[in-house]
Coordinates of N, CA and C in Angstrom, one line a residue:
Q1 N 5.0 126.1 -111.8 CA 3.9 125.8 -110.9 C 4.4 125.9 -109.5
Y2 N 5.3 124.9 -109.2 CA 5.7 124.5 -108.1 C 7.1 125.4 -107.7
S3 N 7.3 125.9 -106.5 CA 8.9 126.6 -106.5 C 9.9 125.5 -106.2
H4 N 9.7 124.6 -105.8 CA 10.8 123.4 -105.7 C 10.1 122.1 -105.9
I5 N 11.0 121.3 -106.5 CA 10.6 119.9 -106.7 C 11.5 118.7 -106.1
A6 N 11.1 117.9 -105.4 CA 12.1 116.8 -104.9 C 11.8 115.5 -105.6
F7 N 12.7 114.5 -105.6 CA 12.5 113.3 -106.1 C 13.9 112.4 -105.3
W8 N 13.1 111.7 -104.6 CA 14.0 110.9 -103.6 C 14.2 109.4 -104.1
D9 N 15.2 108.8 -103.5 CA 15.4 107.1 -103.5 C 14.1 106.6 -102.8
D10 N 13.7 105.5 -102.9 CA 12.8 104.9 -102.0 C 13.2 104.4 -100.8
D11 N 14.4 104.7 -100.2 CA 14.7 104.0 -98.6 C 14.9 105.5 -97.9
I12 N 14.3 106.4 -98.2 CA 14.2 107.8 -97.6 C 13.3 107.8 -96.6
E13 N 13.5 107.9 -95.0 CA 12.5 107.8 -94.1 C 12.2 109.1 -93.9
T14 N 10.9 109.6 -93.7 CA 10.5 111.0 -93.3 C 9.0 111.0 -93.0
D15 N 8.5 112.1 -92.8 CA 7.2 112.3 -92.8 C 6.8 113.7 -93.3
T16 N 5.4 113.8 -93.1 CA 4.9 115.2 -93.8 C 5.3 116.2 -93.1
R17 N 5.4 116.6 -91.8 CA 6.1 117.6 -91.2 C 7.4 118.0 -91.9
T18 N 8.3 117.2 -92.0 CA 9.6 117.2 -92.3 C 9.5 117.7 -93.5
I19 N 8.9 117.1 -94.5 CA 8.8 117.6 -96.0 C 8.3 119.1 -96.1
N20 N 7.2 119.2 -95.4 CA 6.5 120.5 -95.5 C 7.6 121.7 -94.6
R21 N 8.6 121.5 -94.0 CA 9.7 122.2 -93.3 C 10.8 122.3 -94.4
L22 N 11.2 121.4 -94.9 CA 12.1 121.4 -96.0 C 11.8 122.3 -97.1
F23 N 10.6 122.2 -97.7 CA 9.9 123.2 -98.8 C 9.9 124.5 -98.2
S24 N 9.5 124.7 -97.1 CA 9.4 126.0 -96.5 C 11.0 126.9 -96.6
V25 N 11.8 126.1 -96.1 CA 13.2 126.5 -95.9 C 13.6 126.9 -97.3
C26 N 13.7 125.9 -98.2 CA 13.8 126.1 -99.6 C 13.2 127.2 -100.3
Q27 N 12.0 127.4 -100.1 CA 11.4 128.5 -100.6 C 11.9 130.1 -100.1
N28 N 11.9 130.0 -98.6 CA 12.3 131.0 -97.8 C 13.6 131.5 -98.3
L29 N 14.8 131.0 -98.3 CA 15.9 131.1 -98.7 C 16.0 131.0 -100.2
D30 N 15.1 130.8 -101.1 CA 15.4 130.9 -102.4 C 16.4 129.8 -102.9
L31 N 16.4 128.5 -102.4 CA 17.7 127.8 -102.7 C 17.3 127.2 -104.0
V32 N 18.4 127.1 -104.7 CA 18.5 126.2 -106.3 C 18.7 124.9 -106.0
L33 N 19.3 124.4 -105.3 CA 19.4 123.2 -105.0 C 20.0 122.7 -103.6
A34 N 19.0 121.8 -103.1 CA 19.3 121.5 -101.7 C 19.1 120.2 -101.5
Q35 N 18.9 119.5 -100.2 CA 18.5 118.4 -99.8 C 18.4 118.4 -98.2
P36 N 17.6 117.6 -97.7 CA 17.4 117.5 -96.2 C 18.7 116.9 -95.5
G37 N 19.0 117.4 -94.2 CA 20.1 116.7 -93.6 C 19.7 115.3 -93.3
L38 N 20.8 114.5 -92.9 CA 20.6 113.1 -92.8 C 20.9 113.0 -91.2
S39 N 19.9 111.8 -90.7 CA 20.0 111.4 -89.3 C 21.3 110.8 -89.0
A40 N 21.7 110.8 -87.8 CA 23.0 110.2 -87.5 C 23.0 108.8 -87.8
D41 N 22.0 108.2 -88.1 CA 21.9 106.7 -88.1 C 21.8 106.2 -89.7
S42 N 21.9 107.1 -90.5 CA 21.9 107.2 -91.8 C 22.8 106.5 -92.7
V43 N 22.6 105.8 -93.6 CA 23.7 105.1 -94.3 C 24.0 106.2 -95.2
C44 N 25.2 106.6 -95.6 CA 25.7 107.5 -96.6 C 27.1 107.6 -96.8
F45 N 27.6 107.5 -98.2 CA 29.2 107.8 -98.6 C 29.4 109.1 -97.7
W46 N 28.6 109.8 -98.3 CA 29.0 111.5 -97.7 C 28.6 111.9 -96.5
K47 N 28.3 111.1 -95.6 CA 27.7 111.2 -94.3 C 28.3 112.7 -93.5
D48 N 29.7 112.6 -93.7 CA 30.1 114.0 -92.9 C 29.7 115.4 -93.5
L49 N 29.6 115.5 -94.6 CA 28.9 116.7 -95.2 C 27.3 116.6 -95.4
L50 N 26.6 115.7 -95.0 CA 25.0 115.8 -95.5 C 24.6 115.7 -94.1
K51 N 24.9 115.3 -93.0 CA 24.2 115.0 -91.6 C 23.7 116.4 -91.1
S52 N 22.7 116.3 -90.4 CA 22.0 117.6 -89.9 C 23.3 118.1 -88.6
V53 N 23.3 119.3 -88.9 CA 24.2 120.1 -87.9 C 23.3 120.6 -86.8
A54 N 23.5 120.1 -85.5 CA 22.7 120.9 -84.7 C 22.6 122.2 -84.4
G55 N 21.4 122.9 -84.3 CA 21.3 124.4 -84.1 C 21.4 125.2 -85.5
S56 N 21.4 124.6 -86.5 CA 21.5 125.1 -87.9 C 20.3 124.8 -88.7
M57 N 19.9 126.0 -89.5 CA 18.8 125.9 -90.2 C 19.2 125.2 -91.6
F58 N 20.4 125.8 -92.1 CA 20.9 125.2 -93.5 C 22.5 125.4 -93.2
H59 N 23.2 124.5 -93.8 CA 24.7 124.6 -94.0 C 24.7 124.4 -95.8
R60 N 25.7 125.6 -96.0 CA 25.9 125.8 -97.4 C 27.2 124.5 -97.9
T61 N 27.0 124.2 -99.1 CA 28.0 123.0 -99.7 C 28.1 123.4 -101.3
K62 N 28.7 122.7 -101.8 CA 29.1 122.7 -103.4 C 27.9 121.9 -104.3
T63 N 27.3 121.0 -103.5 CA 26.5 120.2 -104.2 C 25.7 119.6 -103.1
V64 N 24.9 118.8 -103.5 CA 23.9 117.7 -102.9 C 24.1 116.3 -103.5
E65 N 23.5 115.3 -102.5 CA 23.9 113.9 -103.2 C 22.4 113.6 -104.0
I66 N 22.5 112.7 -104.9 CA 21.6 112.5 -105.8 C 20.3 111.6 -105.1
M67 N 20.7 111.1 -104.0 CA 19.4 110.3 -103.1 C 18.4 111.1 -102.7
C68 N 18.4 112.2 -102.4 CA 17.1 113.2 -102.0 C 17.4 114.7 -102.3
P69 N 17.4 114.9 -103.7 CA 17.8 116.5 -104.0 C 16.5 117.2 -104.0
V70 N 16.5 118.2 -103.9 CA 15.2 119.4 -104.2 C 15.9 120.5 -104.8
L71 N 15.1 120.5 -106.2 CA 15.6 121.8 -107.1 C 14.6 122.7 -107.2
R72 N 15.0 124.1 -107.2 CA 14.1 125.0 -107.4 C 13.5 124.9 -108.9
G73 N 12.3 125.2 -109.2 CA 11.3 125.1 -110.1 C 12.3 125.1 -111.6
D74 N 12.8 126.4 -111.7 CA 13.4 126.6 -113.0 C 14.6 125.8 -113.4
F75 N 15.2 125.6 -112.1 CA 16.3 124.7 -112.3 C 16.1 123.3 -112.8
F76 N 14.7 122.6 -111.9 CA 14.4 121.4 -112.6 C 13.8 121.4 -113.8
G77 N 13.2 122.3 -114.4 CA 12.9 122.5 -115.6 C 14.0 122.5 -116.7
E78 N 15.3 123.1 -116.3 CA 16.3 122.9 -117.0 C 16.9 121.6 -117.1
M79 N 17.0 121.1 -116.0 CA 17.8 119.7 -115.9 C 16.8 118.3 -116.1
W80 N 15.3 118.7 -116.7 CA 14.7 117.7 -116.9 C 15.1 116.9 -118.3
S81 N 15.7 117.5 -119.2 CA 16.0 117.3 -120.5 C 17.5 116.1 -120.3
H82 N 18.2 116.4 -119.2 CA 19.3 115.7 -118.6 C 18.8 114.2 -118.0
F83 N 17.7 114.4 -117.3 CA 17.3 112.8 -116.8 C 16.5 112.2 -117.6
R84 N 15.6 112.5 -118.6 CA 15.2 112.1 -119.2 C 15.5 110.9 -120.2
G85 N 15.2 109.3 -119.9 CA 15.6 108.4 -120.6 C 16.7 107.7 -119.8
L86 N 17.1 108.1 -118.7 CA 18.2 107.7 -118.0 C 17.3 107.1 -116.5
N87 N 18.0 106.0 -116.2 CA 17.3 105.0 -115.0 C 18.5 105.5 -113.7
V88 N 19.4 106.0 -114.1 CA 20.5 106.4 -113.3 C 20.8 107.8 -113.1
G89 N 21.3 108.5 -111.8 CA 21.6 109.9 -111.9 C 23.0 110.1 -111.5
W90 N 24.0 108.9 -111.4 CA 25.4 108.9 -111.1 C 26.3 110.3 -111.9
G91 N 26.8 110.9 -111.2 CA 27.6 111.9 -111.8 C 26.8 113.5 -111.7
F92 N 25.7 113.3 -111.6 CA 25.1 114.7 -111.7 C 25.5 115.5 -110.3
D93 N 25.3 114.7 -109.4 CA 25.8 115.3 -107.9 C 27.3 116.0 -107.8
T94 N 27.9 115.0 -108.4 CA 29.7 115.5 -108.3 C 30.2 115.8 -109.5
I95 N 29.4 116.3 -110.6 CA 30.0 117.1 -111.6 C 28.9 118.0 -112.3
H96 N 28.0 117.5 -112.7 CA 27.0 118.5 -113.5 C 26.5 119.7 -112.6
W97 N 26.2 119.3 -111.1 CA 25.3 120.2 -110.7 C 26.6 120.9 -109.9
I98 N 27.8 120.5 -109.6 CA 28.9 121.5 -109.3 C 29.2 122.4 -110.2
K99 N 29.3 122.0 -111.4 CA 29.8 123.1 -112.5 C 28.6 124.2 -112.7
L100 N 27.6 123.4 -112.9 CA 26.4 124.6 -113.0 C 26.1 125.7 -111.9
M101 N 26.4 125.1 -110.6 CA 26.0 125.9 -109.4 C 27.2 126.9 -109.3
H102 N 28.6 126.4 -109.9 CA 29.8 127.2 -109.6 C 29.5 128.4 -110.5
D103 N 29.3 127.9 -112.0 CA 29.3 128.8 -113.2 C 28.2 129.9 -112.9
R104 N 27.1 129.6 -112.2 CA 26.0 130.8 -112.0 C 26.2 131.6 -110.9
G105 N 27.1 131.2 -110.0 CA 27.3 131.8 -108.7 C 26.5 131.5 -107.8
H106 N 25.7 130.5 -108.1 CA 25.0 129.8 -106.7 C 25.8 129.6 -105.7
V107 N 26.9 128.9 -105.8 CA 27.6 128.3 -104.4 C 28.2 129.8 -103.8
A108 N 28.7 130.7 -104.4 CA 29.1 132.0 -103.9 C 28.0 132.6 -103.0
D109 N 26.6 132.6 -103.7 CA 25.5 133.1 -103.2 C 24.6 132.5 -102.2
G110 N 25.1 131.3 -101.9 CA 24.7 130.5 -100.8 C 23.3 129.9 -101.0
K111 N 23.1 129.5 -102.2 CA 21.9 128.9 -102.8 C 21.9 127.3 -103.1
V112 N 23.0 126.7 -102.3 CA 22.9 125.1 -102.3 C 23.5 124.7 -101.2
G113 N 23.0 123.9 -100.7 CA 23.5 123.2 -99.4 C 22.5 122.2 -98.8
V114 N 22.7 122.1 -97.4 CA 21.9 121.1 -96.7 C 20.8 121.9 -95.8
V115 N 19.4 121.3 -95.8 CA 18.5 122.0 -94.7 C 18.6 121.2 -93.7
D116 N 19.4 121.5 -92.7 CA 19.4 121.0 -91.4 C 18.2 120.6 -90.5
F117 N 17.6 121.6 -90.9 CA 16.1 121.8 -90.0 C 15.2 120.8 -90.2
A118 N 15.5 120.0 -91.5 CA 14.6 119.0 -92.1 C 15.4 117.8 -92.2
T119 N 15.4 116.7 -91.2 CA 16.2 115.6 -91.1 C 15.5 114.4 -91.5
V120 N 16.0 113.7 -92.5 CA 15.4 112.6 -92.9 C 16.4 111.2 -92.6
G121 N 15.9 110.1 -92.7 CA 17.0 108.9 -92.7 C 17.0 108.1 -93.9
H122 N 18.4 107.9 -94.2 CA 18.7 107.0 -95.7 C 19.1 105.6 -95.0
T123 N 18.0 104.6 -95.4 CA 18.2 103.3 -95.0 C 19.1 102.3 -95.2
R124 N 19.3 102.3 -96.6 CA 20.0 101.5 -97.3 C 21.4 101.5 -97.7
A125 N 22.4 100.6 -97.6 CA 23.7 101.0 -98.2 C 23.7 101.2 -99.7
L126 N 24.6 101.8 -100.3 CA 24.9 101.9 -101.6 C 25.3 100.5 -102.1
G127 N 24.4 100.5 -103.4 CA 24.4 99.0 -104.0 C 23.6 98.0 -103.4
S128 N 22.7 98.2 -102.8 CA 21.6 97.2 -102.0 C 20.4 97.4 -102.3
G129 N 20.0 98.2 -103.0 CA 18.7 98.3 -103.3 C 18.3 97.6 -104.6
E130 N 16.8 97.7 -105.0 CA 16.2 96.8 -106.1 C 17.3 97.0 -107.6
F131 N 17.2 98.2 -108.0 CA 18.2 98.6 -109.1 C 19.5 97.7 -109.2
Y132 N 20.2 97.7 -107.8 CA 21.4 96.9 -108.0 C 21.1 95.5 -108.1
K133 N 20.2 95.0 -107.4 CA 20.0 93.6 -107.1 C 19.1 93.0 -108.5
N134 N 18.4 93.6 -109.1 CA 17.5 93.3 -110.1 C 18.0 94.0 -111.4
G135 N 18.1 95.2 -111.3 CA 18.0 96.4 -112.3 C 19.5 95.9 -113.3
A136 N 20.5 95.6 -112.6 CA 21.7 95.4 -113.5 C 21.4 94.1 -114.5
A137 N 20.8 93.0 -114.1 CA 20.4 91.8 -114.6 C 19.4 92.2 -115.7
R138 N 18.3 92.9 -115.4 CA 17.4 93.1 -116.2 C 17.8 94.2 -117.6
T139 N 18.4 95.4 -117.1 CA 19.1 96.1 -118.1 C 20.3 96.0 -118.6
G140 N 21.2 95.1 -117.9 CA 22.4 94.8 -118.3 C 23.3 95.9 -118.4
Q141 N 24.5 95.6 -119.3 CA 25.5 96.9 -119.7 C 24.8 97.9 -120.5
A142 N 23.8 98.0 -121.3 CA 23.4 98.7 -122.2 C 23.2 100.0 -121.3
E143 N 22.1 99.9 -120.4 CA 21.8 101.0 -119.5 C 23.2 102.0 -118.7
I144 N 24.0 101.2 -118.4 CA 25.3 101.6 -118.1 C 26.2 102.5 -119.0
R145 N 26.0 101.9 -120.2 CA 26.8 102.3 -121.4 C 26.2 103.7 -121.9
K146 N 24.7 103.7 -121.8 CA 23.7 104.7 -122.1 C 24.1 106.1 -121.3
W147 N 24.4 105.6 -120.0 CA 24.5 106.9 -118.9 C 26.0 107.3 -119.4
Q148 N 27.0 106.6 -119.7 CA 28.2 106.9 -120.0 C 28.4 107.6 -121.2
L149 N 27.7 107.4 -122.1 CA 27.7 108.3 -123.5 C 27.0 109.6 -122.9
H150 N 25.9 109.7 -122.3 CA 25.2 110.8 -122.1 C 26.1 111.7 -121.1
H151 N 26.9 111.1 -120.0 CA 27.5 111.9 -119.2 C 28.9 112.4 -120.1
R152 N 29.4 111.7 -120.9 CA 30.6 112.1 -121.8 C 30.1 113.6 -122.6
A153 N 28.8 113.2 -123.2 CA 28.4 114.4 -123.8 C 28.4 115.5 -123.1
E154 N 27.7 115.6 -122.1 CA 27.3 116.6 -121.0 C 28.4 117.2 -120.5
T155 N 29.7 116.6 -120.1 CA 30.7 117.2 -119.5 C 31.7 117.6 -120.4
K156 N 31.5 117.3 -121.7 CA 32.5 118.1 -122.7 C 32.6 119.6 -122.8
G157 N 33.7 119.9 -122.4 CA 34.2 121.3 -122.2 C 34.3 121.9 -120.9
F158 N 34.1 120.9 -119.9 CA 34.4 121.2 -118.8 C 35.7 121.1 -118.2
G159 N 36.7 120.7 -119.3 CA 38.0 120.5 -119.2 C 38.5 119.4 -118.1
N160 N 39.6 119.3 -118.0 CA 40.0 118.1 -117.1 C 39.6 118.1 -115.9
L161 N 38.6 117.0 -115.4 CA 38.0 117.6 -114.1 C 39.0 117.1 -113.0
E162 N 40.0 116.5 -113.5 CA 41.0 116.1 -112.0 C 41.6 117.2 -112.0
R163 N 41.8 118.3 -112.8 CA 42.8 119.3 -112.6 C 41.8 120.6 -112.1
N164 N 40.7 120.6 -112.5 CA 39.6 121.7 -112.1 C 39.5 121.9 -110.7
P165 N 39.9 123.1 -110.3 CA 39.7 123.3 -108.8 C 38.3 123.0 -108.2
I166 N 37.3 123.5 -109.1 CA 36.1 123.5 -108.5 C 35.2 121.9 -108.4
F167 N 35.8 120.9 -108.8 CA 35.8 119.8 -108.6 C 36.8 118.9 -107.5
Q168 N 37.5 119.5 -107.0 CA 38.2 119.0 -106.0 C 37.6 118.9 -104.6
N169 N 37.6 117.8 -104.0 CA 36.8 117.6 -102.9 C 35.3 118.1 -102.9
P170 N 34.4 117.4 -103.9 CA 33.2 117.9 -104.2 C 32.2 117.9 -102.9
M171 N 32.3 117.0 -102.4 CA 31.5 116.8 -100.9 C 32.0 117.2 -99.7
T172 N 32.3 118.3 -99.7 CA 32.9 119.3 -98.6 C 31.8 120.4 -98.3
A173 N 31.6 120.5 -96.9 CA 30.7 121.5 -96.7 C 31.9 123.0 -96.8
L174 N 31.2 123.8 -97.1 CA 31.9 125.3 -97.1 C 32.1 126.2 -95.8
T175 N 33.5 126.6 -95.7 CA 33.7 127.3 -94.4 C 34.2 128.6 -94.7
D176 N 34.2 129.4 -93.9 CA 34.5 130.8 -94.0 C 36.2 130.7 -94.0
A177 N 36.7 131.9 -93.8 CA 38.1 131.9 -93.7 C 38.9 131.3 -92.4
K178 N 38.1 131.5 -91.5 CA 38.5 130.8 -90.0 C 38.2 129.5 -89.8
G179 N 37.6 129.1 -90.8 CA 37.3 127.5 -91.0 C 36.2 127.2 -90.1
N180 N 35.2 128.3 -90.1 CA 33.8 127.9 -89.4 C 32.8 127.7 -90.5
L181 N 31.7 126.8 -90.2 CA 30.9 126.1 -91.2 C 30.0 127.5 -91.4
M182 N 30.1 127.5 -92.7 CA 28.9 128.6 -93.2 C 27.5 128.1 -93.2
S183 N 26.9 128.5 -92.3 CA 25.6 128.1 -92.0 C 24.3 129.2 -91.7
I184 N 23.4 128.7 -91.7 CA 22.2 130.0 -91.0 C 21.8 129.1 -89.7
P185 N 21.7 129.8 -88.7 CA 21.2 129.2 -87.4 C 19.6 129.3 -87.5
I186 N 19.2 128.3 -86.5 CA 17.8 128.5 -86.3 C 17.6 129.6 -85.6
P187 N 16.4 130.3 -85.9 CA 16.1 131.6 -85.3 C 15.4 131.1 -83.9
T188 N 15.9 132.0 -83.2 CA 15.0 131.8 -81.6 C 13.9 133.3 -81.5
H189 N 13.1 132.6 -80.8 CA 11.8 133.7 -80.8 C 12.1 133.7 -79.0
P190 N 11.7 135.1 -78.8 CA 11.9 135.5 -77.3 C 10.5 134.9 -76.5

């Protein structure tokens, strides 16, 4: 029913215009996996990769961060079974999505990346949200163990992750042979 579906952390600052712009770019470029660019003041571990690039509509990456992904409808349908029953998404961004996007040629086709034309803010540092404050005490180690078992089963057959080149430097922007960022500039109108 929907071309793209987003599910975000509760500490993403945005507005309706930005969300509409994000979905428009995702639909027009037929992106399989994307996320909005991050503002300069955002708190994020992968900030160099995910921050908005001035003058760019979209820049290519191997994956996006789990904090605010946008999945094409068919990919979301496929991933839904992986998400069900889990309260955390750790590892989907740096392992599952990289493997799936690489194997299907979506990284090479430019269908994965950051929509710079739609910038949001990420307001809290990793480990400071309610899940970390209260969730660990409420769910205990059982939730962490459930995720680890699920993760282990899902990554079986990926080979040695440390030696597999597609998993090296997962959160890096893609560049051409000259080292230029692989991006789509914002169109200018006369």
